[in-house]
mmCIF file with all atom_site columns, C-alpha atoms in Angstrom:
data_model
loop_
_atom_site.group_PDB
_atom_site.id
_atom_site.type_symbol
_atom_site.label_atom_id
_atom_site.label_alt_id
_atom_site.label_comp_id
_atom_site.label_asym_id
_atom_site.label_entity_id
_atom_site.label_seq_id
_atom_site.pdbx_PDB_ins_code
_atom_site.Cartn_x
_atom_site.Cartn_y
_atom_site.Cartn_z
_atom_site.occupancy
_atom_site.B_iso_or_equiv
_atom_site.pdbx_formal_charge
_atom_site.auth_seq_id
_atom_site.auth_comp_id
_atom_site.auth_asym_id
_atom_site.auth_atom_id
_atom_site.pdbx_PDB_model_num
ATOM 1   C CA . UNK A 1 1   ? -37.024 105.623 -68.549 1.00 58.00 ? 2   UNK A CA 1
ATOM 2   C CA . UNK A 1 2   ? -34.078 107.778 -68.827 1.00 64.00 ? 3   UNK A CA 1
ATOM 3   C CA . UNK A 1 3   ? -32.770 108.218 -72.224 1.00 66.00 ? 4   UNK A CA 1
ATOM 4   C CA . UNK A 1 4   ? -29.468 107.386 -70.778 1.00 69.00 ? 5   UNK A CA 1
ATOM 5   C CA . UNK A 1 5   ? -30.096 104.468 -68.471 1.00 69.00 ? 6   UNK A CA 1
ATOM 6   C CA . UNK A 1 6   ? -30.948 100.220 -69.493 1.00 68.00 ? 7   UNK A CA 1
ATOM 7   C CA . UNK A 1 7   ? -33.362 98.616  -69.017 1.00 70.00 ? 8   UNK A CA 1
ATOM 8   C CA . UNK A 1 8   ? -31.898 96.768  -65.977 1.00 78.00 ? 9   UNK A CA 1
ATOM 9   C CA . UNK A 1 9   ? -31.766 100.172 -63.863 1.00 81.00 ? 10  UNK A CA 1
ATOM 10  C CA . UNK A 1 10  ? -35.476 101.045 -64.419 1.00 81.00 ? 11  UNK A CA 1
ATOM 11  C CA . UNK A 1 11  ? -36.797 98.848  -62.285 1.00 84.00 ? 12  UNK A CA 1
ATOM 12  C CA . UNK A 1 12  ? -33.951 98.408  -60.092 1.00 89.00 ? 13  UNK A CA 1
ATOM 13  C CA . UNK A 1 13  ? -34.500 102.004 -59.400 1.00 87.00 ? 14  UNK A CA 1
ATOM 14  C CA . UNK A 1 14  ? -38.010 101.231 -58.498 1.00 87.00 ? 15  UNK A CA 1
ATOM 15  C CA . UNK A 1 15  ? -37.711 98.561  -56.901 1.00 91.00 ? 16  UNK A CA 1
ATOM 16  C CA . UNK A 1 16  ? -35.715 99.778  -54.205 1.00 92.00 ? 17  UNK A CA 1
ATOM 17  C CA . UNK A 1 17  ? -37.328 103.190 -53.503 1.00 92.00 ? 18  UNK A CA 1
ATOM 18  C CA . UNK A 1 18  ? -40.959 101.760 -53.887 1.00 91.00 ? 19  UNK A CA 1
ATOM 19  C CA . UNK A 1 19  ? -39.248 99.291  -51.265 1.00 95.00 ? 20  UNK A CA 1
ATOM 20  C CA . UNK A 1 20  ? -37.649 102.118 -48.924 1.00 93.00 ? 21  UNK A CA 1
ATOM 21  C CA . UNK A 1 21  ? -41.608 104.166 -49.458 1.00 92.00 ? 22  UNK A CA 1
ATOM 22  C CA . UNK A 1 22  ? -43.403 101.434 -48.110 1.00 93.00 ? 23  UNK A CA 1
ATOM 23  C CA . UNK A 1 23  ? -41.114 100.789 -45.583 1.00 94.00 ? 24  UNK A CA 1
ATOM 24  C CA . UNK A 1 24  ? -41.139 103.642 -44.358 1.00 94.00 ? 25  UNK A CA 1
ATOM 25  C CA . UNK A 1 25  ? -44.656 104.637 -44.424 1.00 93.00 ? 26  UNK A CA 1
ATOM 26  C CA . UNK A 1 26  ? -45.376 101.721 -42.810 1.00 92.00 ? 27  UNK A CA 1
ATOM 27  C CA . UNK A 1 27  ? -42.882 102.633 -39.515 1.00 91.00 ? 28  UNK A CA 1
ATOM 28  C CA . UNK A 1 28  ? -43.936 105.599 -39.011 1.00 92.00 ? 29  UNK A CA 1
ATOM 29  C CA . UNK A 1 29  ? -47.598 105.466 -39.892 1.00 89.00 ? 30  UNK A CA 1
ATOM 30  C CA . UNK A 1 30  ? -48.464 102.176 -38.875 1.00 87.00 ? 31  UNK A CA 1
ATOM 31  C CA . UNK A 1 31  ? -46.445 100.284 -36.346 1.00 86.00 ? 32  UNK A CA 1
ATOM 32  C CA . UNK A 1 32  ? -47.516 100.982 -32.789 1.00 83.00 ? 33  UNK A CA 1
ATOM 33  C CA . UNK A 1 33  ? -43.852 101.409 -31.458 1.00 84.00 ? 34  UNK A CA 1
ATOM 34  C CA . UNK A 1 34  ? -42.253 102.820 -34.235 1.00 85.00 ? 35  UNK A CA 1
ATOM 35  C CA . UNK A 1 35  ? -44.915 105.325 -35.505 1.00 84.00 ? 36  UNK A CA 1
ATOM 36  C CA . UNK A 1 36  ? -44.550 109.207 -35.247 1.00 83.00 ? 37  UNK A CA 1
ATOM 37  C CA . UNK A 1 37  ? -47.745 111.256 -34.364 1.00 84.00 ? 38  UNK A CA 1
ATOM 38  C CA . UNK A 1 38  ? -45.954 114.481 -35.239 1.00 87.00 ? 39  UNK A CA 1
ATOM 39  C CA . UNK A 1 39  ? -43.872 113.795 -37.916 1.00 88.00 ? 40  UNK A CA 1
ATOM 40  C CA . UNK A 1 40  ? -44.961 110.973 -40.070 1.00 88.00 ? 41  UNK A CA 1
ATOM 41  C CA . UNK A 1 41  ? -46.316 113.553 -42.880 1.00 90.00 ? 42  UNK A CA 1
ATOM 42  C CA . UNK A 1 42  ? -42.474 115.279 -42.905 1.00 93.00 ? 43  UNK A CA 1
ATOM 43  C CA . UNK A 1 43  ? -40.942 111.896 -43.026 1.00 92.00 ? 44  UNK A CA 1
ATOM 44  C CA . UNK A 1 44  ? -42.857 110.414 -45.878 1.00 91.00 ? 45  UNK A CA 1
ATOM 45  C CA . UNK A 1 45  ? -42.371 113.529 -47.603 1.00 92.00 ? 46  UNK A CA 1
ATOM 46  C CA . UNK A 1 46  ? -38.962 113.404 -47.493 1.00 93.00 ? 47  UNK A CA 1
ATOM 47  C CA . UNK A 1 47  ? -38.538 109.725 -48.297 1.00 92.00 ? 48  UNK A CA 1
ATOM 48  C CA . UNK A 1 48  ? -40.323 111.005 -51.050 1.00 91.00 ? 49  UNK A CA 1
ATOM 49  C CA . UNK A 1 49  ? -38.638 113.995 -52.291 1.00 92.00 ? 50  UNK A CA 1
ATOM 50  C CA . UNK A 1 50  ? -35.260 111.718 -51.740 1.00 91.00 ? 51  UNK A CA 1
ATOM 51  C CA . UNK A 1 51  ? -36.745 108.777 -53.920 1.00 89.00 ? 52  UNK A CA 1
ATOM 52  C CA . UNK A 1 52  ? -37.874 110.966 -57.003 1.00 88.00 ? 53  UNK A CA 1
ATOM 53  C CA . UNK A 1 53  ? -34.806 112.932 -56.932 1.00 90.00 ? 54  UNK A CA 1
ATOM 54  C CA . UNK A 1 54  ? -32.119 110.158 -57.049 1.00 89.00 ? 55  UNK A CA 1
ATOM 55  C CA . UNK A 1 55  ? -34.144 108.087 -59.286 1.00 86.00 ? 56  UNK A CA 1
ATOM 56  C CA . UNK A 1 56  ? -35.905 110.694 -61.601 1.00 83.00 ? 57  UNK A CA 1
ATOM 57  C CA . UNK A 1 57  ? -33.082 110.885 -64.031 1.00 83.00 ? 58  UNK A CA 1
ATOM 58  C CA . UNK A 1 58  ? -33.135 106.917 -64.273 1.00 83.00 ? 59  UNK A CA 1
ATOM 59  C CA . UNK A 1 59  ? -37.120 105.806 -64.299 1.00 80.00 ? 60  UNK A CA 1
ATOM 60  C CA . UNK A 1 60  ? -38.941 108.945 -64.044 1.00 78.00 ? 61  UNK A CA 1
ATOM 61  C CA . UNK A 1 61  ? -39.305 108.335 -60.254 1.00 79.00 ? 62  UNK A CA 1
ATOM 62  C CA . UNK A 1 62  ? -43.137 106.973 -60.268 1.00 81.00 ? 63  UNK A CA 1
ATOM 63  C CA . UNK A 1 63  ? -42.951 104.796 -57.048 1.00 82.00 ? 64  UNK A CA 1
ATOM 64  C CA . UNK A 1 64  ? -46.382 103.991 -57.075 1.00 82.00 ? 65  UNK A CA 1
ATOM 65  C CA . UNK A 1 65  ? -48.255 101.896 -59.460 1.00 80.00 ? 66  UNK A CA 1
ATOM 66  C CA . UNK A 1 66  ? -51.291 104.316 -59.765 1.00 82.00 ? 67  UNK A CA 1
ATOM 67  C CA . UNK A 1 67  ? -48.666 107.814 -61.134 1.00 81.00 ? 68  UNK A CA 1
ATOM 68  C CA . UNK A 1 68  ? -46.794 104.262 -63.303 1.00 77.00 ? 69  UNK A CA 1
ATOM 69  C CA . UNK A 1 69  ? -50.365 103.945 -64.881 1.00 79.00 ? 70  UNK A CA 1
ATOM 70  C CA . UNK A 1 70  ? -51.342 107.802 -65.397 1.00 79.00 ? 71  UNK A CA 1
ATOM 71  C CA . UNK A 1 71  ? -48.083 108.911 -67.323 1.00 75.00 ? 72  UNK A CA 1
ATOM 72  C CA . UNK A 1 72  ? -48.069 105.450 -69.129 1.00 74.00 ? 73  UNK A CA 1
ATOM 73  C CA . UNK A 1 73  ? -51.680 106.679 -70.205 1.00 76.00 ? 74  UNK A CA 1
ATOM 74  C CA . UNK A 1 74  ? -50.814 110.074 -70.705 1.00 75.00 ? 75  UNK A CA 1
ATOM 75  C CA . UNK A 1 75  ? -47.748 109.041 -73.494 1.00 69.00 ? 76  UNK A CA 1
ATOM 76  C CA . UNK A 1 76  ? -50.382 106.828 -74.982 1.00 68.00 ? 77  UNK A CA 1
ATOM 77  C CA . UNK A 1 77  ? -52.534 109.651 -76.284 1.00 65.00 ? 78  UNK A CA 1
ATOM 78  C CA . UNK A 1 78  ? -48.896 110.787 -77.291 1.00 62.00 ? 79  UNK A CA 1
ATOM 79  C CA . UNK A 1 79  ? -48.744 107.494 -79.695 1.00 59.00 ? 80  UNK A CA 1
ATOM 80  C CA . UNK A 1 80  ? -46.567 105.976 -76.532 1.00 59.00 ? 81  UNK A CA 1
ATOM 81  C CA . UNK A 1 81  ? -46.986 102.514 -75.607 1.00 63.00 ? 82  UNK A CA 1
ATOM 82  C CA . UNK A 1 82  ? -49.077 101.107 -72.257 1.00 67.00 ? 83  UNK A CA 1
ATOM 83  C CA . UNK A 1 83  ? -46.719 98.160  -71.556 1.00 73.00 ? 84  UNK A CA 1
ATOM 84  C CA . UNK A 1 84  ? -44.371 100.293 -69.546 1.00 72.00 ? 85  UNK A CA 1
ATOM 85  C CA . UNK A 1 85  ? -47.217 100.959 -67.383 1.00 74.00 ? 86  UNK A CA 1
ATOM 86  C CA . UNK A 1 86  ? -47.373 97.366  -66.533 1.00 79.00 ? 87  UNK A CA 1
ATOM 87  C CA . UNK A 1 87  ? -43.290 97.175  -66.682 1.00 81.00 ? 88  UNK A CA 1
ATOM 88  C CA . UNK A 1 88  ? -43.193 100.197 -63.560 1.00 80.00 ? 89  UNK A CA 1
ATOM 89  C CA . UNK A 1 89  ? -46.446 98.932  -61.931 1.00 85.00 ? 90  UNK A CA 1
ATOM 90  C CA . UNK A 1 90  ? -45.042 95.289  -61.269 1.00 89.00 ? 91  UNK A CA 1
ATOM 91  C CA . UNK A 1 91  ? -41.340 96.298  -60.482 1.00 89.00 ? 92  UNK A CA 1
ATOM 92  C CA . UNK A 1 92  ? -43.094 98.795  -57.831 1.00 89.00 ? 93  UNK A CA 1
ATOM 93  C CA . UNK A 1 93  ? -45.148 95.685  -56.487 1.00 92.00 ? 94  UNK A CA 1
ATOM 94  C CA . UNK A 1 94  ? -42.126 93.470  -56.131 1.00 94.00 ? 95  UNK A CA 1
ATOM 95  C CA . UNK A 1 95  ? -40.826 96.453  -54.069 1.00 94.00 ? 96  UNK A CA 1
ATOM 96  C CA . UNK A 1 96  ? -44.097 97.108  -51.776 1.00 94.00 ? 97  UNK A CA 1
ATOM 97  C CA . UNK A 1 97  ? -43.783 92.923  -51.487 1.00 96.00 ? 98  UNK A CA 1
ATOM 98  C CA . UNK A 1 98  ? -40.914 92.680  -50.164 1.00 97.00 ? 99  UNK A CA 1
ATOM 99  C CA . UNK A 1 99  ? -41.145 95.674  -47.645 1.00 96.00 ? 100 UNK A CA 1
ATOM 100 C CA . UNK A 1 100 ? -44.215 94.015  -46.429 1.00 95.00 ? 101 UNK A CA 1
ATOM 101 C CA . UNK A 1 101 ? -42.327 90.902  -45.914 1.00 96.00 ? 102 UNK A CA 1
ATOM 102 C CA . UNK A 1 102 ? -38.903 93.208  -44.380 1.00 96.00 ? 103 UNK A CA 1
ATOM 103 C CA . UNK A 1 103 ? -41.703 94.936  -41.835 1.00 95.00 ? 104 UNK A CA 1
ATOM 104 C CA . UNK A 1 104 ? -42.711 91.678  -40.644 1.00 93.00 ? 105 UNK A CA 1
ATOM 105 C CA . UNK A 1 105 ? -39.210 90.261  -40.069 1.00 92.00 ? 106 UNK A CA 1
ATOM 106 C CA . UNK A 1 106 ? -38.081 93.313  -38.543 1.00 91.00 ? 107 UNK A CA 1
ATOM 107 C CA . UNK A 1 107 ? -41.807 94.336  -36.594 1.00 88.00 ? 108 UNK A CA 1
ATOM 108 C CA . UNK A 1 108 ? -42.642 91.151  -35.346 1.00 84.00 ? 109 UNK A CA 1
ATOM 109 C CA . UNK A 1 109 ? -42.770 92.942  -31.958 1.00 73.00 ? 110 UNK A CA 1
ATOM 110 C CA . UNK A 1 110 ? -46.072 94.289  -33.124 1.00 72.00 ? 111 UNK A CA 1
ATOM 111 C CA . UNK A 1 111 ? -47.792 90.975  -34.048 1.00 69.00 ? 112 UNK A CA 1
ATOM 112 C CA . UNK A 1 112 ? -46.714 89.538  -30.670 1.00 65.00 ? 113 UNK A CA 1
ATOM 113 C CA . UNK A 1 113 ? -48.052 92.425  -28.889 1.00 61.00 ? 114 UNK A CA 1
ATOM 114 C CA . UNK A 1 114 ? -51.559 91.626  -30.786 1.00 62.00 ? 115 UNK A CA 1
ATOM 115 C CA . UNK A 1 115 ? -51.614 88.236  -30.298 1.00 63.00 ? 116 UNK A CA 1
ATOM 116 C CA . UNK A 1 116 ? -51.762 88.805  -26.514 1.00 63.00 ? 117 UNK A CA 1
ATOM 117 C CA . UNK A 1 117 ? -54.166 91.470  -26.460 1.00 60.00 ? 118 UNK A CA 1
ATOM 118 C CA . UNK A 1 118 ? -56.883 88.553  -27.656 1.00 56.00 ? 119 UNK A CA 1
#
């Protein structure tokens, strides 16, 4: 975390861009109406770019359990601690979680549409 931010922002900070990631990738990758053919790769990118810039200073801007893990492991060789590894990882699930759940609130379109095809 950022030397000049709680506790209570780190995952905050996570939480919602993990949530506003998978949200996104997730409209324009996966949902049949909502998905872009052309510009899904420029749109996650930017989401991207976006998240890790507002939230760099704050958490480090991992958004993804995976980069949580390899720079927890990384300051471990440094005599760092793992548990912020597991700190990022889950505050990044609680995030994917719940834009899973917002996507099928707000996309239930999509799993009507299925349901008729069989």
């Amino acid at each position: 975390p950022g030397p000049s931010h709680g506790g209570g922002w780190v995952p905050l900070a996570e939480i919602v861009f993990t949530f506003l990631l998978c949200y996104v990738v997730l409209c324009v990758a996966v949902s049949e109406r909502t998905k872009s053919k052309d510009m899904f790769g420029w749109v996650i990118g930017a989401c991207i770019t976006c998240g890790v810039n507002a939230v760099g200073a704050i958490s480090g801007g991992a958004l993804n359990p995976a980069v949580a893990i390899s720079i927890a492991t990384g300051h471990k060789f440094a005599a760092g601690s793992g548990t912020w590894a597991a700190f990022f990882s889950l505050a990044e699930i609680v995030g994917a979680g719940a834009a899973a759940a917002a996507f099928a609130v707000t996309h239930a379109v999509d799993r009507a549409s299925e349901k008729e095809a069989v």
